[in-house]
């Protein structure tokens, strides 16, 4: 099918009837949920992965990452015959009408994003795509990538020109732990109609299938830069909350009450303070934003706020959480070097197994060098790199048993269900540091020597 020859309004029906074949190049936290969702809706979807084991896992109807609802979706899509995993990018592209590129773009030493996987994917897609195909970039990239890097590679490797094939940018807005929910509800941005109007129109049609709002902007560079901006503003909002939380502790007030009063003003959306922020997006996108600002000549003093966002949400908050642990132990007259500590949570946020740039691991790394022993439980994370003297427990009871202090670092749903009384009975010394606002402070203060991020002493 020449997908560029149809109308936007017809795209959702064709997808649901299995008349449009899709290929997703990159089967990670972004690509696999995206592929599975469209396959479940009726599209014939190929998801490409370099790892044969992950391909085999998917084709068996199972998953290799945790994402709420994904297991069932993959199983159903594979059972229907709509989802096929493969290492053969060229073969999958040749059979597809719409090709999404969702490969990784890690940050480089200079702060910009590494586009090598995007370039490689573009070469392989261009070499095998048919006339009338639509290529959509979903990866987060440096602004200008679609127009200045992706397009020339596709044209050279295919021997075709833009118009013979379509090209658009539609950056992912993944919320890990809520990826499927986000895809079904969050607005999508497509760039751009002044670059190639038909490509933007059909890309919007693909997202119309999900019944979500679609905003088409003029150029792909606009949508690419918008992705940086979204994550910078979110991370900056979190860093602001961290500062307010620390002040709240010092003056003896409750940050969560302050936050409630601030959010009474509909112009304000104060985030929840915690041990920091992490994942694959915030750290790299803010670093890339900083690098871009420097490149285009933004005055140095104006960049301090951008740079400080990652400092606050990285090492500053990790050190602060450790200081809360030290404070609780000190009240119990326990030296940190003699302390045995139990950790709840290793993932960077709740309901995911992703530990990339996890603030929990930053806290753990500091504690490993300071305390006597350290054990941790996470319902989704069963191992971490360079674990050293960190023991990974199979249950939260094993992680906390006979420990001096419990430190909560991730907001998994399971942790909200734990009875604080049971935690107290497991601990040999009743110290509690809750960086995620899991336990009600009024309850915690009755049971533990309690410290919480942003929680005053009263």
Short mmCIF file of C-alpha atoms in Angstrom, two decimals:
data_model
loop_
_atom_site.label_atom_id
_atom_site.label_comp_id
_atom_site.label_asym_id
_atom_site.label_seq_id
_atom_site.Cartn_x
_atom_site.Cartn_y
_atom_site.Cartn_z
CA UNK A 1 0.00 0.00 0.00
CA UNK A 2 1.15 3.53 -0.80
CA UNK A 3 0.14 4.99 2.54
CA UNK A 4 0.80 8.51 1.30
CA UNK A 5 -2.09 8.15 -1.15
CA UNK A 6 -4.83 7.72 1.45
CA UNK A 7 -6.71 10.23 3.61
CA UNK A 8 -5.99 10.80 7.30
CA UNK A 9 -9.58 9.94 8.25
CA UNK A 10 -9.21 6.46 6.74
CA UNK A 11 -6.04 5.50 8.60
CA UNK A 12 -7.60 4.30 11.91
CA UNK A 13 -10.05 1.97 10.13
CA UNK A 14 -7.33 0.52 7.93
CA UNK A 15 -5.11 -0.10 10.96
CA UNK A 16 -7.88 -1.80 12.95
CA UNK A 17 -8.77 -3.98 9.96
CA UNK A 18 -5.18 -5.13 9.57
CA UNK A 19 -4.73 -3.40 6.22
CA UNK A 20 -1.70 -1.35 7.32
CA UNK A 21 1.51 -3.15 8.27
CA UNK A 22 3.78 -1.45 10.77
CA UNK A 23 7.41 -1.93 11.74
CA UNK A 24 8.91 -0.69 15.01
CA UNK A 25 12.72 -0.59 14.91
CA UNK A 26 13.80 -0.85 18.54
CA UNK A 27 12.00 -3.08 21.03
CA UNK A 28 12.86 -1.46 24.35
CA UNK A 29 10.80 0.45 26.92
CA UNK A 30 9.47 2.73 24.16
CA UNK A 31 9.17 0.39 21.20
CA UNK A 32 7.68 -2.78 22.68
CA UNK A 33 4.62 -1.20 24.38
CA UNK A 34 3.99 0.90 21.26
CA UNK A 35 4.19 -2.15 18.98
CA UNK A 36 2.05 -4.32 21.24
CA UNK A 37 -0.69 -1.70 21.55
CA UNK A 38 -1.12 -1.27 17.80
CA UNK A 39 -0.95 -5.03 17.26
CA UNK A 40 -3.70 -5.48 19.83
CA UNK A 41 -5.80 -2.91 17.96
CA UNK A 42 -5.54 -4.97 14.76
CA UNK A 43 -2.44 -3.80 12.92
CA UNK A 44 0.13 -6.27 11.65
CA UNK A 45 3.24 -5.20 13.52
CA UNK A 46 6.89 -6.24 13.34
CA UNK A 47 9.07 -5.24 16.29
CA UNK A 48 12.82 -5.36 15.58
CA UNK A 49 15.38 -6.18 18.23
CA UNK A 50 19.10 -6.98 17.99
CA UNK A 51 18.89 -9.48 20.85
CA UNK A 52 17.74 -12.92 19.66
CA UNK A 53 16.74 -13.95 23.19
CA UNK A 54 14.38 -10.98 23.44
CA UNK A 55 12.98 -11.79 20.00
CA UNK A 56 12.30 -15.38 21.10
CA UNK A 57 10.73 -14.17 24.34
CA UNK A 58 8.34 -11.86 22.48
CA UNK A 59 7.39 -14.50 19.93
CA UNK A 60 6.55 -16.83 22.82
CA UNK A 61 4.03 -14.22 23.98
CA UNK A 62 6.14 -13.07 26.93
CA UNK A 63 7.96 -9.87 27.88
CA UNK A 64 11.49 -9.03 29.04
CA UNK A 65 10.66 -5.66 30.62
CA UNK A 66 8.05 -4.85 33.22
CA UNK A 67 5.31 -2.43 32.27
CA UNK A 68 1.84 -2.56 33.78
CA UNK A 69 -0.52 -4.43 31.43
CA UNK A 70 2.17 -5.24 28.87
CA UNK A 71 2.39 -8.99 29.57
CA UNK A 72 -1.25 -9.56 28.68
CA UNK A 73 -1.12 -7.23 25.68
CA UNK A 74 1.90 -8.99 24.15
CA UNK A 75 0.39 -12.41 24.81
CA UNK A 76 -2.89 -11.45 23.13
CA UNK A 77 -1.21 -9.75 20.16
CA UNK A 78 1.07 -12.72 19.50
CA UNK A 79 -1.83 -15.16 19.88
CA UNK A 80 -3.84 -13.16 17.32
CA UNK A 81 -0.88 -13.35 14.93
CA UNK A 82 -0.58 -9.57 14.85
CA UNK A 83 2.79 -9.13 16.61
CA UNK A 84 6.02 -10.63 15.33
CA UNK A 85 9.48 -9.95 16.72
CA UNK A 86 12.53 -10.26 14.49
CA UNK A 87 16.21 -9.38 14.17
CA UNK A 88 15.72 -8.90 10.42
CA UNK A 89 15.15 -5.15 10.10
CA UNK A 90 15.39 -5.13 6.31
CA UNK A 91 12.88 -7.96 5.94
CA UNK A 92 10.39 -6.35 8.31
CA UNK A 93 10.71 -2.92 6.67
CA UNK A 94 10.13 -4.39 3.21
CA UNK A 95 6.78 -5.78 4.39
CA UNK A 96 5.65 -2.60 6.16
CA UNK A 97 3.78 0.57 5.25
CA UNK A 98 4.72 2.63 8.30
CA UNK A 99 8.12 2.33 9.99
CA UNK A 100 8.75 3.80 13.46
CA UNK A 101 12.30 4.31 14.70
CA UNK A 102 12.46 3.96 18.50
CA UNK A 103 16.14 3.20 19.12
CA UNK A 104 18.19 4.50 22.02
CA UNK A 105 20.02 7.84 21.99
CA UNK A 106 22.28 7.94 25.06
CA UNK A 107 24.03 11.13 26.09
CA UNK A 108 27.61 11.70 24.89
CA UNK A 109 30.54 13.21 26.74
CA UNK A 110 29.81 16.64 25.25
CA UNK A 111 26.20 16.56 26.46
CA UNK A 112 24.57 16.02 23.09
CA UNK A 113 22.64 12.84 22.27
CA UNK A 114 24.39 10.01 20.45
CA UNK A 115 22.56 9.51 17.16
CA UNK A 116 24.61 6.51 15.97
CA UNK A 117 21.74 4.04 16.45
CA UNK A 118 19.38 6.37 14.60
CA UNK A 119 21.82 6.60 11.70
CA UNK A 120 22.24 2.83 11.59
CA UNK A 121 18.49 2.29 11.66
CA UNK A 122 18.00 4.88 8.90
CA UNK A 123 20.51 3.12 6.63
CA UNK A 124 18.80 -0.24 7.13
CA UNK A 125 15.33 1.22 6.68
CA UNK A 126 16.33 3.14 3.55
CA UNK A 127 17.93 0.09 1.98
CA UNK A 128 14.72 -1.93 2.08
CA UNK A 129 11.71 0.40 2.28
CA UNK A 130 9.26 0.44 -0.58
CA UNK A 131 7.95 3.47 -2.43
CA UNK A 132 5.07 5.09 -0.57
CA UNK A 133 6.34 4.09 2.88
CA UNK A 134 6.14 6.46 5.84
CA UNK A 135 9.04 6.70 8.29
CA UNK A 136 8.34 8.24 11.70
CA UNK A 137 11.08 9.05 14.20
CA UNK A 138 10.01 8.42 17.83
CA UNK A 139 13.46 8.50 19.44
CA UNK A 140 14.53 11.60 21.35
CA UNK A 141 17.16 13.31 19.19
CA UNK A 142 19.14 16.52 18.88
CA UNK A 143 17.03 19.20 17.15
CA UNK A 144 17.57 19.11 13.40
CA UNK A 145 18.15 15.33 13.22
CA UNK A 146 15.11 14.46 11.07
CA UNK A 147 15.76 17.14 8.47
CA UNK A 148 19.57 17.21 8.42
CA UNK A 149 20.61 13.63 9.22
CA UNK A 150 17.72 11.20 8.81
CA UNK A 151 16.42 12.53 5.48
CA UNK A 152 19.80 12.52 3.64
CA UNK A 153 20.56 8.97 4.84
CA UNK A 154 17.13 7.69 3.77
CA UNK A 155 17.42 9.33 0.36
CA UNK A 156 20.94 8.05 -0.26
CA UNK A 157 20.31 4.48 0.90
CA UNK A 158 16.95 4.17 -0.91
CA UNK A 159 17.69 6.09 -4.11
CA UNK A 160 14.38 7.88 -3.60
CA UNK A 161 13.46 11.44 -2.64
CA UNK A 162 11.11 12.85 -0.02
CA UNK A 163 7.69 12.54 -1.59
CA UNK A 164 8.48 9.06 -2.90
CA UNK A 165 8.43 8.19 0.80
CA UNK A 166 7.14 10.09 3.82
CA UNK A 167 9.05 11.30 6.86
CA UNK A 168 7.89 12.84 10.14
CA UNK A 169 8.90 13.21 13.76
CA UNK A 170 6.59 12.23 16.65
CA UNK A 171 8.69 12.13 19.84
CA UNK A 172 7.67 9.65 22.50
CA UNK A 173 6.27 10.95 25.78
CA UNK A 174 6.73 7.75 27.76
CA UNK A 175 5.88 7.57 31.43
CA UNK A 176 7.38 4.28 32.52
CA UNK A 177 5.01 2.34 34.71
CA UNK A 178 2.16 4.06 32.85
CA UNK A 179 3.36 3.64 29.26
CA UNK A 180 0.22 2.01 27.91
CA UNK A 181 -2.07 4.37 29.79
CA UNK A 182 -0.06 7.30 28.41
CA UNK A 183 -0.26 6.07 24.84
CA UNK A 184 -4.03 5.77 25.19
CA UNK A 185 -4.55 9.20 26.75
CA UNK A 186 -1.63 11.60 26.22
CA UNK A 187 -1.57 14.15 23.40
CA UNK A 188 0.92 13.54 20.59
CA UNK A 189 3.01 16.11 18.74
CA UNK A 190 3.87 15.58 15.05
CA UNK A 191 6.43 17.59 13.10
CA UNK A 192 5.86 18.91 10.61
CA UNK A 193 3.38 20.01 7.99
CA UNK A 194 5.66 22.63 6.44
CA UNK A 195 8.38 20.01 6.01
CA UNK A 196 6.16 17.43 4.32
CA UNK A 197 2.44 17.99 4.78
CA UNK A 198 1.22 14.54 3.71
CA UNK A 199 3.66 12.77 6.04
CA UNK A 200 2.47 14.84 9.00
CA UNK A 201 -1.16 14.22 8.06
CA UNK A 202 -0.83 10.43 7.83
CA UNK A 203 1.28 10.26 11.00
CA UNK A 204 -1.49 12.14 12.79
CA UNK A 205 -3.92 9.58 11.38
CA UNK A 206 -1.92 6.75 12.94
CA UNK A 207 -2.32 8.39 16.35
CA UNK A 208 -5.99 9.14 15.65
CA UNK A 209 -6.39 5.37 16.03
CA UNK A 210 -5.74 5.83 19.75
CA UNK A 211 -8.33 8.65 20.04
CA UNK A 212 -5.75 11.02 21.52
CA UNK A 213 -5.29 14.72 20.74
CA UNK A 214 -2.72 15.34 17.99
CA UNK A 215 -0.91 18.63 17.50
CA UNK A 216 0.90 19.14 14.20
CA UNK A 217 3.74 21.67 14.34
CA UNK A 218 5.51 23.26 11.39
CA UNK A 219 8.82 21.37 11.31
CA UNK A 220 10.38 18.23 12.79
CA UNK A 221 13.01 20.43 14.46
CA UNK A 222 10.19 22.05 16.45
CA UNK A 223 8.87 18.73 17.75
CA UNK A 224 12.42 17.48 18.44
CA UNK A 225 13.23 20.55 20.53
CA UNK A 226 9.84 20.34 22.23
CA UNK A 227 10.84 16.97 23.69
CA UNK A 228 13.88 18.57 25.34
CA UNK A 229 11.68 21.34 26.68
CA UNK A 230 9.06 19.00 28.17
CA UNK A 231 11.61 17.04 30.15
CA UNK A 232 13.61 20.08 31.19
CA UNK A 233 10.50 21.80 32.55
CA UNK A 234 9.40 18.67 34.40
CA UNK A 235 12.85 18.09 35.87
CA UNK A 236 13.13 21.76 36.81
CA UNK A 237 9.75 21.56 38.56
CA UNK A 238 10.98 18.54 40.53
CA UNK A 239 14.20 20.32 41.49
CA UNK A 240 12.18 23.30 42.72
CA UNK A 241 10.13 20.94 44.86
CA UNK A 242 13.35 19.45 46.28
CA UNK A 243 14.57 22.88 47.38
CA UNK A 244 11.22 23.71 49.01
CA UNK A 245 11.21 20.29 50.72
CA UNK A 246 14.64 20.89 52.27
CA UNK A 247 13.60 24.32 53.52
CA UNK A 248 10.43 22.76 54.95
CA UNK A 249 12.51 20.31 56.97
CA UNK A 250 14.72 23.07 58.35
CA UNK A 251 11.86 25.25 59.55
CA UNK A 252 9.79 22.34 60.86
CA UNK A 253 6.84 22.35 58.46
CA UNK A 254 5.36 19.62 56.27
CA UNK A 255 6.27 19.95 52.58
CA UNK A 256 3.18 18.02 51.48
CA UNK A 257 0.93 20.54 53.20
CA UNK A 258 2.87 23.39 51.59
CA UNK A 259 2.49 21.65 48.23
CA UNK A 260 -1.27 21.32 48.70
CA UNK A 261 -1.62 25.03 49.42
CA UNK A 262 0.58 25.95 46.41
CA UNK A 263 -1.48 23.80 44.07
CA UNK A 264 -4.64 25.61 45.13
CA UNK A 265 -3.47 28.26 42.67
CA UNK A 266 -4.39 26.86 39.25
CA UNK A 267 -1.32 28.52 37.72
CA UNK A 268 0.96 26.25 39.78
CA UNK A 269 1.69 22.56 39.54
CA UNK A 270 4.16 21.73 42.30
CA UNK A 271 5.71 18.28 41.94
CA UNK A 272 6.34 15.81 44.77
CA UNK A 273 9.80 15.95 46.34
CA UNK A 274 11.76 12.73 46.76
CA UNK A 275 15.23 11.21 46.47
CA UNK A 276 15.84 12.80 43.06
CA UNK A 277 14.75 12.01 39.51
CA UNK A 278 16.12 9.51 37.05
CA UNK A 279 15.28 7.16 34.21
CA UNK A 280 16.60 7.36 30.68
CA UNK A 281 15.02 10.70 29.76
CA UNK A 282 15.42 13.46 32.36
CA UNK A 283 19.20 13.25 32.88
CA UNK A 284 20.14 12.99 29.21
CA UNK A 285 17.56 15.45 27.89
CA UNK A 286 18.49 18.13 30.42
CA UNK A 287 22.18 17.55 29.63
CA UNK A 288 21.41 17.89 25.92
CA UNK A 289 19.39 21.04 26.58
CA UNK A 290 22.38 22.51 28.40
CA UNK A 291 24.76 21.54 25.57
CA UNK A 292 22.43 23.04 22.97
CA UNK A 293 22.09 26.29 24.93
CA UNK A 294 25.87 26.61 25.08
CA UNK A 295 26.24 25.82 21.38
CA UNK A 296 23.82 28.56 20.31
CA UNK A 297 25.58 31.11 22.51
CA UNK A 298 23.28 31.55 25.50
CA UNK A 299 25.14 33.64 28.11
CA UNK A 300 26.84 31.51 30.77
CA UNK A 301 25.06 32.95 33.80
CA UNK A 302 21.70 32.28 32.16
CA UNK A 303 22.60 28.59 31.97
CA UNK A 304 23.15 28.13 35.69
CA UNK A 305 19.52 27.26 36.31
CA UNK A 306 19.63 24.54 33.61
CA UNK A 307 22.80 23.04 35.03
CA UNK A 308 21.56 23.13 38.63
CA UNK A 309 18.46 21.08 37.81
CA UNK A 310 20.50 17.89 37.39
CA UNK A 311 22.79 18.68 40.31
CA UNK A 312 19.81 19.01 42.64
CA UNK A 313 17.95 15.98 41.28
CA UNK A 314 21.14 13.91 41.25
CA UNK A 315 23.92 14.11 43.85
CA UNK A 316 22.33 16.78 46.08
CA UNK A 317 19.20 14.79 46.89
CA UNK A 318 21.08 11.50 47.16
CA UNK A 319 23.37 13.04 49.76
CA UNK A 320 20.37 14.58 51.50
CA UNK A 321 18.60 11.24 51.86
CA UNK A 322 21.79 9.75 53.31
CA UNK A 323 21.96 12.65 55.78
CA UNK A 324 18.43 11.77 56.91
CA UNK A 325 19.57 8.19 57.51
CA UNK A 326 22.52 9.46 59.53
CA UNK A 327 20.24 11.74 61.55
CA UNK A 328 17.84 8.93 62.44
CA UNK A 329 20.68 6.60 63.43
CA UNK A 330 22.35 9.34 65.47
CA UNK A 331 19.18 9.80 67.51
CA UNK A 332 19.36 6.07 68.26
CA UNK A 333 23.08 6.51 69.06
CA UNK A 334 24.15 4.20 66.22
CA UNK A 335 27.21 5.07 64.15
CA UNK A 336 26.74 4.76 60.41
CA UNK A 337 29.77 2.48 60.10
CA UNK A 338 28.05 -0.03 62.40
CA UNK A 339 24.59 0.28 60.86
CA UNK A 340 22.78 -2.49 59.02
CA UNK A 341 20.29 -0.96 56.61
CA UNK A 342 17.35 -2.35 54.65
CA UNK A 343 16.23 -0.70 51.40
CA UNK A 344 12.80 -0.77 49.78
CA UNK A 345 13.06 0.02 46.07
CA UNK A 346 15.85 0.16 43.49
CA UNK A 347 14.02 1.24 40.31
CA UNK A 348 14.02 4.92 39.41
CA UNK A 349 10.24 5.14 39.95
CA UNK A 350 7.29 2.98 40.88
CA UNK A 351 5.93 0.11 38.79
CA UNK A 352 8.93 -0.33 36.53
CA UNK A 353 12.09 -2.44 36.56
CA UNK A 354 14.16 0.33 34.98
CA UNK A 355 17.20 1.32 37.08
CA UNK A 356 18.81 3.67 34.56
CA UNK A 357 19.99 6.79 36.41
CA UNK A 358 17.91 5.64 39.38
CA UNK A 359 18.10 8.02 42.38
CA UNK A 360 17.65 4.94 44.56
CA UNK A 361 20.92 3.49 43.26
CA UNK A 362 22.70 6.80 43.86
CA UNK A 363 21.64 6.62 47.52
CA UNK A 364 22.61 2.94 47.68
CA UNK A 365 26.06 3.69 46.25
CA UNK A 366 26.76 6.20 49.02
CA UNK A 367 25.40 3.93 51.75
CA UNK A 368 27.51 1.00 50.53
CA UNK A 369 30.65 2.92 51.41
CA UNK A 370 29.37 4.11 54.78
CA UNK A 371 27.35 1.41 56.52
CA UNK A 372 28.20 -2.06 57.80
CA UNK A 373 25.78 -3.97 55.57
CA UNK A 374 23.02 -3.26 53.10
CA UNK A 375 20.12 -5.34 51.81
CA UNK A 376 17.40 -4.33 49.36
CA UNK A 377 14.11 -5.53 47.95
CA UNK A 378 12.40 -4.42 44.76
CA UNK A 379 9.46 -6.40 43.31
CA UNK A 380 10.71 -5.84 39.75
CA UNK A 381 14.50 -5.53 40.07
CA UNK A 382 16.32 -8.77 40.81
CA UNK A 383 19.89 -7.68 40.14
CA UNK A 384 21.96 -4.52 39.71
CA UNK A 385 25.38 -3.88 38.20
CA UNK A 386 28.33 -3.56 40.56
CA UNK A 387 26.21 -4.60 43.53
CA UNK A 388 29.28 -5.07 45.73
CA UNK A 389 28.20 -5.65 49.32
CA UNK A 390 24.53 -5.02 48.50
CA UNK A 391 22.38 -8.09 49.09
CA UNK A 392 19.27 -8.37 46.88
CA UNK A 393 16.49 -9.98 48.91
CA UNK A 394 13.56 -12.00 47.56
CA UNK A 395 11.02 -10.38 49.88
CA UNK A 396 10.68 -7.11 51.75
CA UNK A 397 10.68 -9.09 54.99
CA UNK A 398 14.10 -10.55 54.15
CA UNK A 399 15.43 -7.10 53.26
CA UNK A 400 14.31 -5.52 56.54
CA UNK A 401 14.78 -8.39 58.98
CA UNK A 402 17.13 -7.54 61.88
CA UNK A 403 18.09 -4.19 60.33
CA UNK A 404 18.72 -0.92 62.13
CA UNK A 405 16.97 1.29 59.61
CA UNK A 406 14.44 0.98 56.78
CA UNK A 407 14.96 3.37 53.85
CA UNK A 408 12.15 3.68 51.28
CA UNK A 409 13.51 4.82 47.90
CA UNK A 410 10.90 3.83 45.28
CA UNK A 411 7.13 4.32 45.26
CA UNK A 412 6.01 0.85 44.17
CA UNK A 413 2.33 0.10 44.83
CA UNK A 414 3.31 -2.92 46.92
CA UNK A 415 5.03 -0.71 49.48
CA UNK A 416 1.84 1.25 50.18
CA UNK A 417 0.19 -2.01 51.23
CA UNK A 418 2.82 -2.93 53.85
CA UNK A 419 1.64 -2.52 57.44
CA UNK A 420 4.15 -0.21 59.21
CA UNK A 421 3.62 -2.23 62.39
CA UNK A 422 5.08 -5.26 60.60
CA UNK A 423 8.12 -3.25 59.54
CA UNK A 424 8.69 -2.17 63.13
CA UNK A 425 8.57 -5.78 64.35
CA UNK A 426 11.20 -6.81 61.78
CA UNK A 427 13.69 -4.03 62.58
CA UNK A 428 16.10 -4.44 65.48
CA UNK A 429 16.24 -0.66 65.78
CA UNK A 430 13.19 1.32 64.77
CA UNK A 431 14.70 3.89 62.39
CA UNK A 432 12.69 4.82 59.30
CA UNK A 433 13.60 7.13 56.39
CA UNK A 434 10.77 7.54 53.89
CA UNK A 435 11.87 9.50 50.82
CA UNK A 436 8.71 8.69 48.86
CA UNK A 437 5.87 9.71 51.26
CA UNK A 438 4.65 6.11 51.51
CA UNK A 439 3.87 6.10 55.25
CA UNK A 440 1.66 8.68 56.91
CA UNK A 441 4.03 10.80 59.07
CA UNK A 442 1.63 10.84 62.03
CA UNK A 443 1.68 7.03 62.03
CA UNK A 444 5.42 6.83 61.37
CA UNK A 445 6.33 9.14 64.27
CA UNK A 446 4.49 6.89 66.73
CA UNK A 447 6.29 3.77 65.54
CA UNK A 448 9.75 4.89 64.42
CA UNK A 449 12.54 7.34 64.77
CA UNK A 450 11.27 8.89 61.58
CA UNK A 451 12.73 11.09 58.87
CA UNK A 452 11.04 11.98 55.58
CA UNK A 453 11.99 14.18 52.64
CA UNK A 454 10.32 17.53 53.29
CA UNK A 455 8.75 16.37 56.52
CA UNK A 456 9.28 18.72 59.44
CA UNK A 457 9.95 17.48 62.96
CA UNK A 458 6.42 18.19 64.22
#
